[in-house]
Amino acid sequence: MAKKRETIIVFSAHSDDFVIGAGGTIAQYVRAGKKVLAVVFSYGEKSHPWMKSKVIKAIRQKEAEEASKVLGCRVLFFDLKEFSYLKEYQSQGLEAALIKLLKRYRPQKIFTHSNEDPHPDHQAVHKITIQLTEKMKSRIQVYIYSVWNPVSLQTQFPALYVDVSSTFWTKLKAFKKFPSQRFNAIYPLMILVLYRAIKDGFKIRKRFGEHFFRIQ
Ligand SMILES: [Zn+2]
């Protein structure tokens, strides 16, 4: 019997977090034959208050789909309102939907936001992840990633460094699919992403790296 393909799920509060936090690793896993699904919790329409939210949603979805295509993963959207994730999570009955999703995909690993991340939506997604994995019968490895704030967690948690030397440029290419997010800040942010990849790569004596902590 053929071995089941390993599945990895990446939880992402906003449409570009999974690319910034784990894009190189996602592309690396896909190349290794694993199946990766990104779950985006919100379209994030707040950052463009002058545009109709329907328009923003369509743009965000398209950008994330194009970025996912570059990385080789699939992407799925939920529609939580920014800054009230936990409330919306309850009121929309999302827990049942996510448990169903986890049962269907049976991921070996989940990547999610860090609990140290100051952004309330990122913290909410962290909490949601923990609640969900506690409800699952089978044990799922949970890793945290950082978006803009480095995870300090000086730490009892084991670190996972992934060599993304051959997929780092793929990550940048995917990141460029989000012009609506940060049209005037994309270059400084890319420099930060580059700096981190070099720093993490240095740790494992590779050209580029991404690092995570395993919390479960
Ligand atoms: Zn975010």
PDB file of C-alpha atoms and ligand atoms in Angstrom:
ATOM      1  CA  MET A   1       0.000   0.000   0.000  1.00  0.00           C
ATOM      2  CA  ALA A   2       1.224   3.462  -0.836  1.00  0.00           C
ATOM      3  CA  LYS A   3       2.270   5.562   2.114  1.00  0.00           C
ATOM      4  CA  LYS A   4      -0.105   8.394   2.862  1.00  0.00           C
ATOM      5  CA  ARG A   5       1.278  11.753   1.869  1.00  0.00           C
ATOM      6  CA  GLU A   6       2.202  13.860   4.849  1.00  0.00           C
ATOM      7  CA  THR A   7      -0.114  16.825   5.263  1.00  0.00           C
ATOM      8  CA  ILE A   8       0.780  20.145   6.847  1.00  0.00           C
ATOM      9  CA  ILE A   9      -1.622  22.941   7.728  1.00  0.00           C
ATOM     10  CA  VAL A  10      -0.519  26.539   8.203  1.00  0.00           C
ATOM     11  CA  PHE A  11      -2.900  28.800  10.107  1.00  0.00           C
ATOM     12  CA  SER A  12      -2.687  32.410   9.068  1.00  0.00           C
ATOM     13  CA  ALA A  13      -4.587  35.323  10.614  1.00  0.00           C
ATOM     14  CA  HIS A  14      -4.313  37.468   7.488  1.00  0.00           C
ATOM     15  CA  SER A  15      -3.859  36.676   3.854  1.00  0.00           C
ATOM     16  CA  ASP A  16      -0.092  37.171   3.708  1.00  0.00           C
ATOM     17  CA  ASP A  17       1.062  35.925   7.128  1.00  0.00           C
ATOM     18  CA  PHE A  18       1.657  32.354   6.020  1.00  0.00           C
ATOM     19  CA  VAL A  19       3.903  33.528   3.210  1.00  0.00           C
ATOM     20  CA  ILE A  20       5.959  35.847   5.405  1.00  0.00           C
ATOM     21  CA  GLY A  21       6.181  33.432   8.325  1.00  0.00           C
ATOM     22  CA  ALA A  22       6.648  30.110   6.569  1.00  0.00           C
ATOM     23  CA  GLY A  23       6.683  30.591   2.786  1.00  0.00           C
ATOM     24  CA  GLY A  24      10.111  29.027   2.206  1.00  0.00           C
ATOM     25  CA  THR A  25       9.235  26.041   4.369  1.00  0.00           C
ATOM     26  CA  ILE A  26       5.903  25.557   2.618  1.00  0.00           C
ATOM     27  CA  ALA A  27       7.588  25.502  -0.776  1.00  0.00           C
ATOM     28  CA  GLN A  28      10.257  23.157   0.587  1.00  0.00           C
ATOM     29  CA  TYR A  29       7.666  20.719   1.936  1.00  0.00           C
ATOM     30  CA  VAL A  30       5.731  20.795  -1.317  1.00  0.00           C
ATOM     31  CA  ARG A  31       8.901  19.959  -3.221  1.00  0.00           C
ATOM     32  CA  ALA A  32       9.442  17.063  -0.876  1.00  0.00           C
ATOM     33  CA  GLY A  33       6.056  15.689  -1.898  1.00  0.00           C
ATOM     34  CA  LYS A  34       4.044  16.839   1.107  1.00  0.00           C
ATOM     35  CA  LYS A  35       0.630  18.356   0.911  1.00  0.00           C
ATOM     36  CA  VAL A  36       0.280  21.841   2.398  1.00  0.00           C
ATOM     37  CA  LEU A  37      -2.896  23.746   3.120  1.00  0.00           C
ATOM     38  CA  ALA A  38      -2.929  27.370   4.280  1.00  0.00           C
ATOM     39  CA  VAL A  39      -5.981  28.423   6.271  1.00  0.00           C
ATOM     40  CA  VAL A  40      -6.523  32.185   6.266  1.00  0.00           C
ATOM     41  CA  PHE A  41      -8.906  33.423   8.957  1.00  0.00           C
ATOM     42  CA  SER A  42      -9.789  36.809   7.525  1.00  0.00           C
ATOM     43  CA  TYR A  43      -9.783  38.762   4.318  1.00  0.00           C
ATOM     44  CA  GLY A  44      -8.584  41.755   6.290  1.00  0.00           C
ATOM     45  CA  GLU A  45     -10.658  44.511   4.832  1.00  0.00           C
ATOM     46  CA  LYS A  46      -9.869  47.018   7.602  1.00  0.00           C
ATOM     47  CA  SER A  47      -6.600  48.174   6.104  1.00  0.00           C
ATOM     48  CA  HIS A  48      -8.373  49.785   3.164  1.00  0.00           C
ATOM     49  CA  PRO A  49     -11.377  51.511   4.721  1.00  0.00           C
ATOM     50  CA  TRP A  50     -12.023  53.552   1.598  1.00  0.00           C
ATOM     51  CA  MET A  51     -12.707  50.530  -0.541  1.00  0.00           C
ATOM     52  CA  LYS A  52     -15.810  48.376  -0.517  1.00  0.00           C
ATOM     53  CA  SER A  53     -15.241  45.284   1.540  1.00  0.00           C
ATOM     54  CA  LYS A  54     -16.539  43.034  -1.222  1.00  0.00           C
ATOM     55  CA  VAL A  55     -13.877  44.391  -3.536  1.00  0.00           C
ATOM     56  CA  ILE A  56     -11.156  43.972  -0.937  1.00  0.00           C
ATOM     57  CA  LYS A  57     -12.188  40.396  -0.241  1.00  0.00           C
ATOM     58  CA  ALA A  58     -11.990  39.503  -3.906  1.00  0.00           C
ATOM     59  CA  ILE A  59      -8.563  41.120  -4.270  1.00  0.00           C
ATOM     60  CA  ARG A  60      -7.187  39.470  -1.129  1.00  0.00           C
ATOM     61  CA  GLN A  61      -8.459  36.095  -2.137  1.00  0.00           C
ATOM     62  CA  LYS A  62      -6.954  36.377  -5.580  1.00  0.00           C
ATOM     63  CA  GLU A  63      -3.596  37.537  -4.225  1.00  0.00           C
ATOM     64  CA  ALA A  64      -3.436  34.711  -1.709  1.00  0.00           C
ATOM     65  CA  GLU A  65      -4.416  32.180  -4.344  1.00  0.00           C
ATOM     66  CA  GLU A  66      -1.692  33.404  -6.654  1.00  0.00           C
ATOM     67  CA  ALA A  67       0.865  33.352  -3.858  1.00  0.00           C
ATOM     68  CA  SER A  68      -0.192  29.819  -2.953  1.00  0.00           C
ATOM     69  CA  LYS A  69       0.171  28.740  -6.538  1.00  0.00           C
ATOM     70  CA  VAL A  70       3.757  30.008  -6.481  1.00  0.00           C
ATOM     71  CA  LEU A  71       4.451  28.063  -3.280  1.00  0.00           C
ATOM     72  CA  GLY A  72       2.553  24.996  -4.452  1.00  0.00           C
ATOM     73  CA  CYS A  73       0.064  24.867  -1.578  1.00  0.00           C
ATOM     74  CA  ARG A  74      -3.683  25.269  -1.361  1.00  0.00           C
ATOM     75  CA  VAL A  75      -5.426  28.094   0.464  1.00  0.00           C
ATOM     76  CA  LEU A  76      -8.755  28.266   2.241  1.00  0.00           C
ATOM     77  CA  PHE A  77     -10.442  31.380   3.595  1.00  0.00           C
ATOM     78  CA  PHE A  78     -12.656  32.073   6.573  1.00  0.00           C
ATOM     79  CA  ASP A  79     -14.351  35.370   7.081  1.00  0.00           C
ATOM     80  CA  LEU A  80     -13.605  36.646  10.582  1.00  0.00           C
ATOM     81  CA  LYS A  81     -13.663  40.365  11.224  1.00  0.00           C
ATOM     82  CA  GLU A  82     -10.331  41.811  12.220  1.00  0.00           C
ATOM     83  CA  PHE A  83      -9.801  42.562  15.915  1.00  0.00           C
ATOM     84  CA  SER A  84     -12.749  40.426  17.026  1.00  0.00           C
ATOM     85  CA  TYR A  85     -11.598  36.966  15.995  1.00  0.00           C
ATOM     86  CA  LEU A  86     -12.487  35.080  19.151  1.00  0.00           C
ATOM     87  CA  LYS A  87     -15.985  36.506  19.321  1.00  0.00           C
ATOM     88  CA  GLU A  88     -16.580  35.861  15.634  1.00  0.00           C
ATOM     89  CA  TYR A  89     -15.089  32.406  15.909  1.00  0.00           C
ATOM     90  CA  GLN A  90     -17.821  31.575  18.420  1.00  0.00           C
ATOM     91  CA  SER A  91     -20.663  33.313  16.652  1.00  0.00           C
ATOM     92  CA  GLN A  92     -19.844  31.822  13.265  1.00  0.00           C
ATOM     93  CA  GLY A  93     -19.523  28.343  14.730  1.00  0.00           C
ATOM     94  CA  LEU A  94     -16.133  27.955  13.154  1.00  0.00           C
ATOM     95  CA  GLU A  95     -14.857  25.409  15.618  1.00  0.00           C
ATOM     96  CA  ALA A  96     -17.032  22.657  14.178  1.00  0.00           C
ATOM     97  CA  ALA A  97     -15.875  23.529  10.660  1.00  0.00           C
ATOM     98  CA  LEU A  98     -12.217  23.444  11.662  1.00  0.00           C
ATOM     99  CA  ILE A  99     -12.509  20.186  13.553  1.00  0.00           C
ATOM    100  CA  LYS A 100     -14.080  18.686  10.470  1.00  0.00           C
ATOM    101  CA  LEU A 101     -11.239  20.055   8.397  1.00  0.00           C
ATOM    102  CA  LEU A 102      -8.603  18.578  10.731  1.00  0.00           C
ATOM    103  CA  LYS A 103     -10.325  15.226  10.703  1.00  0.00           C
ATOM    104  CA  ARG A 104     -10.400  15.245   6.948  1.00  0.00           C
ATOM    105  CA  TYR A 105      -6.811  16.340   6.357  1.00  0.00           C
ATOM    106  CA  ARG A 106      -5.283  14.659   9.404  1.00  0.00           C
ATOM    107  CA  PRO A 107      -2.215  16.899   9.423  1.00  0.00           C
ATOM    108  CA  GLN A 108       0.946  15.697  11.100  1.00  0.00           C
ATOM    109  CA  LYS A 109       2.060  19.270  11.650  1.00  0.00           C
ATOM    110  CA  ILE A 110       0.302  22.586  12.160  1.00  0.00           C
ATOM    111  CA  PHE A 111       2.130  25.889  11.927  1.00  0.00           C
ATOM    112  CA  THR A 112       0.509  28.819  13.687  1.00  0.00           C
ATOM    113  CA  HIS A 113       1.171  32.277  15.081  1.00  0.00           C
ATOM    114  CA  SER A 114       3.284  32.842  18.145  1.00  0.00           C
ATOM    115  CA  ASN A 115       1.604  33.607  21.460  1.00  0.00           C
ATOM    116  CA  GLU A 116       4.203  36.335  21.917  1.00  0.00           C
ATOM    117  CA  ASP A 117       3.049  38.146  18.810  1.00  0.00           C
ATOM    118  CA  PRO A 118       1.548  41.478  19.892  1.00  0.00           C
ATOM    119  CA  HIS A 119      -1.076  41.575  17.124  1.00  0.00           C
ATOM    120  CA  PRO A 120      -4.442  40.622  18.664  1.00  0.00           C
ATOM    121  CA  ASP A 121      -5.553  38.669  15.579  1.00  0.00           C
ATOM    122  CA  HIS A 122      -2.328  36.657  15.609  1.00  0.00           C
ATOM    123  CA  GLN A 123      -2.803  35.932  19.310  1.00  0.00           C
ATOM    124  CA  ALA A 124      -6.378  34.869  18.674  1.00  0.00           C
ATOM    125  CA  VAL A 125      -5.299  32.413  15.979  1.00  0.00           C
ATOM    126  CA  HIS A 126      -2.702  31.022  18.372  1.00  0.00           C
ATOM    127  CA  LYS A 127      -5.406  30.429  21.002  1.00  0.00           C
ATOM    128  CA  ILE A 128      -7.763  28.893  18.477  1.00  0.00           C
ATOM    129  CA  THR A 129      -5.024  26.491  17.348  1.00  0.00           C
ATOM    130  CA  ILE A 130      -4.335  25.306  20.882  1.00  0.00           C
ATOM    131  CA  GLN A 131      -8.021  24.822  21.629  1.00  0.00           C
ATOM    132  CA  LEU A 132      -8.458  22.832  18.445  1.00  0.00           C
ATOM    133  CA  THR A 133      -5.480  20.537  18.820  1.00  0.00           C
ATOM    134  CA  GLU A 134      -6.469  19.783  22.411  1.00  0.00           C
ATOM    135  CA  LYS A 135      -9.764  18.496  21.078  1.00  0.00           C
ATOM    136  CA  MET A 136      -8.192  16.161  18.557  1.00  0.00           C
ATOM    137  CA  LYS A 137      -7.658  12.553  19.510  1.00  0.00           C
ATOM    138  CA  SER A 138      -4.528  12.080  17.489  1.00  0.00           C
ATOM    139  CA  ARG A 139      -1.503  14.088  18.471  1.00  0.00           C
ATOM    140  CA  ILE A 140      -0.567  16.858  16.087  1.00  0.00           C
ATOM    141  CA  GLN A 141       2.785  18.600  16.228  1.00  0.00           C
ATOM    142  CA  VAL A 142       2.299  22.350  16.629  1.00  0.00           C
ATOM    143  CA  TYR A 143       4.945  24.870  15.572  1.00  0.00           C
ATOM    144  CA  ILE A 144       4.844  28.622  15.929  1.00  0.00           C
ATOM    145  CA  TYR A 145       6.171  31.129  13.467  1.00  0.00           C
ATOM    146  CA  SER A 146       6.698  34.852  13.707  1.00  0.00           C
ATOM    147  CA  VAL A 147       5.551  37.441  11.240  1.00  0.00           C
ATOM    148  CA  TRP A 148       7.230  40.743  12.046  1.00  0.00           C
ATOM    149  CA  ASN A 149       8.123  40.374  15.670  1.00  0.00           C
ATOM    150  CA  PRO A 150      10.832  37.837  16.299  1.00  0.00           C
ATOM    151  CA  VAL A 151       9.826  35.069  18.656  1.00  0.00           C
ATOM    152  CA  SER A 152      12.040  35.273  21.699  1.00  0.00           C
ATOM    153  CA  LEU A 153      10.703  32.376  23.775  1.00  0.00           C
ATOM    154  CA  GLN A 154      14.017  31.847  25.415  1.00  0.00           C
ATOM    155  CA  THR A 155      12.904  28.807  25.523  1.00  0.00           C
ATOM    156  CA  GLN A 156      12.150  25.379  26.704  1.00  0.00           C
ATOM    157  CA  PHE A 157      10.650  24.691  23.284  1.00  0.00           C
ATOM    158  CA  PRO A 158      12.761  22.905  20.704  1.00  0.00           C
ATOM    159  CA  ALA A 159      13.580  24.980  17.656  1.00  0.00           C
ATOM    160  CA  LEU A 160      13.014  23.744  14.148  1.00  0.00           C
ATOM    161  CA  TYR A 161      15.262  25.200  11.477  1.00  0.00           C
ATOM    162  CA  VAL A 162      14.343  24.523   7.887  1.00  0.00           C
ATOM    163  CA  ASP A 163      16.864  24.926   5.107  1.00  0.00           C
ATOM    164  CA  VAL A 164      15.094  27.102   2.546  1.00  0.00           C
ATOM    165  CA  SER A 165      18.138  27.884   0.421  1.00  0.00           C
ATOM    166  CA  SER A 166      16.462  26.546  -2.679  1.00  0.00           C
ATOM    167  CA  THR A 167      13.003  28.012  -2.021  1.00  0.00           C
ATOM    168  CA  PHE A 168      13.724  31.421  -0.558  1.00  0.00           C
ATOM    169  CA  TRP A 169      13.370  33.170  -3.894  1.00  0.00           C
ATOM    170  CA  THR A 170      10.093  31.340  -4.423  1.00  0.00           C
ATOM    171  CA  LYS A 171       8.938  32.805  -1.134  1.00  0.00           C
ATOM    172  CA  LEU A 172       9.854  36.316  -2.272  1.00  0.00           C
ATOM    173  CA  LYS A 173       8.067  35.732  -5.533  1.00  0.00           C
ATOM    174  CA  ALA A 174       4.962  34.676  -3.601  1.00  0.00           C
ATOM    175  CA  PHE A 175       5.289  37.681  -1.313  1.00  0.00           C
ATOM    176  CA  LYS A 176       5.233  39.993  -4.315  1.00  0.00           C
ATOM    177  CA  LYS A 177       1.726  38.729  -5.122  1.00  0.00           C
ATOM    178  CA  PHE A 178       0.345  40.961  -2.377  1.00  0.00           C
ATOM    179  CA  PRO A 179       0.560  44.471  -3.791  1.00  0.00           C
ATOM    180  CA  SER A 180      -2.694  45.538  -2.119  1.00  0.00           C
ATOM    181  CA  GLN A 181      -1.337  44.840   1.345  1.00  0.00           C
ATOM    182  CA  ARG A 182       1.654  47.040   1.565  1.00  0.00           C
ATOM    183  CA  PHE A 183       2.078  48.874  -1.654  1.00  0.00           C
ATOM    184  CA  ASN A 184       4.410  51.485  -0.240  1.00  0.00           C
ATOM    185  CA  ALA A 185       6.252  49.344   2.243  1.00  0.00           C
ATOM    186  CA  ILE A 186       7.018  46.226   0.294  1.00  0.00           C
ATOM    187  CA  TYR A 187      10.752  46.867  -0.187  1.00  0.00           C
ATOM    188  CA  PRO A 188      11.689  47.579   3.420  1.00  0.00           C
ATOM    189  CA  LEU A 189       9.678  44.531   4.444  1.00  0.00           C
ATOM    190  CA  MET A 190      11.404  42.366   1.903  1.00  0.00           C
ATOM    191  CA  ILE A 191      14.739  43.481   3.280  1.00  0.00           C
ATOM    192  CA  LEU A 192      13.623  42.398   6.736  1.00  0.00           C
ATOM    193  CA  VAL A 193      12.498  39.024   5.376  1.00  0.00           C
ATOM    194  CA  LEU A 194      15.866  38.653   3.647  1.00  0.00           C
ATOM    195  CA  TYR A 195      17.776  39.587   6.790  1.00  0.00           C
ATOM    196  CA  ARG A 196      15.930  36.991   8.839  1.00  0.00           C
ATOM    197  CA  ALA A 197      16.423  34.274   6.243  1.00  0.00           C
ATOM    198  CA  ILE A 198      20.174  34.933   6.257  1.00  0.00           C
ATOM    199  CA  LYS A 199      20.317  34.976  10.049  1.00  0.00           C
ATOM    200  CA  ASP A 200      18.372  31.710  10.342  1.00  0.00           C
ATOM    201  CA  GLY A 201      20.415  30.186   7.540  1.00  0.00           C
ATOM    202  CA  PHE A 202      23.625  31.092   9.347  1.00  0.00           C
ATOM    203  CA  LYS A 203      22.492  29.030  12.357  1.00  0.00           C
ATOM    204  CA  ILE A 204      22.338  25.888  10.257  1.00  0.00           C
ATOM    205  CA  ARG A 205      25.224  26.813   7.944  1.00  0.00           C
ATOM    206  CA  LYS A 206      22.963  27.182   4.959  1.00  0.00           C
ATOM    207  CA  ARG A 207      22.368  30.094   2.709  1.00  0.00           C
ATOM    208  CA  PHE A 208      18.777  30.743   3.870  1.00  0.00           C
ATOM    209  CA  GLY A 209      16.704  29.379   6.702  1.00  0.00           C
ATOM    210  CA  GLU A 210      13.388  29.724   8.478  1.00  0.00           C
ATOM    211  CA  HIS A 211      12.906  28.874  12.092  1.00  0.00           C
ATOM    212  CA  PHE A 212      10.046  27.811  14.296  1.00  0.00           C
ATOM    213  CA  PHE A 213       9.464  26.512  17.774  1.00  0.00           C
ATOM    214  CA  ARG A 214       7.628  23.328  18.482  1.00  0.00           C
ATOM    215  CA  ILE A 215       5.193  23.945  21.308  1.00  0.00           C
ATOM    216  CA  GLN A 216       3.262  20.673  21.220  1.00  0.00           C
TER     217      GLN A 216
HETATM  218 ZN    ZN B   1      -1.261  39.241  10.149  1.00  0.00          ZN
END
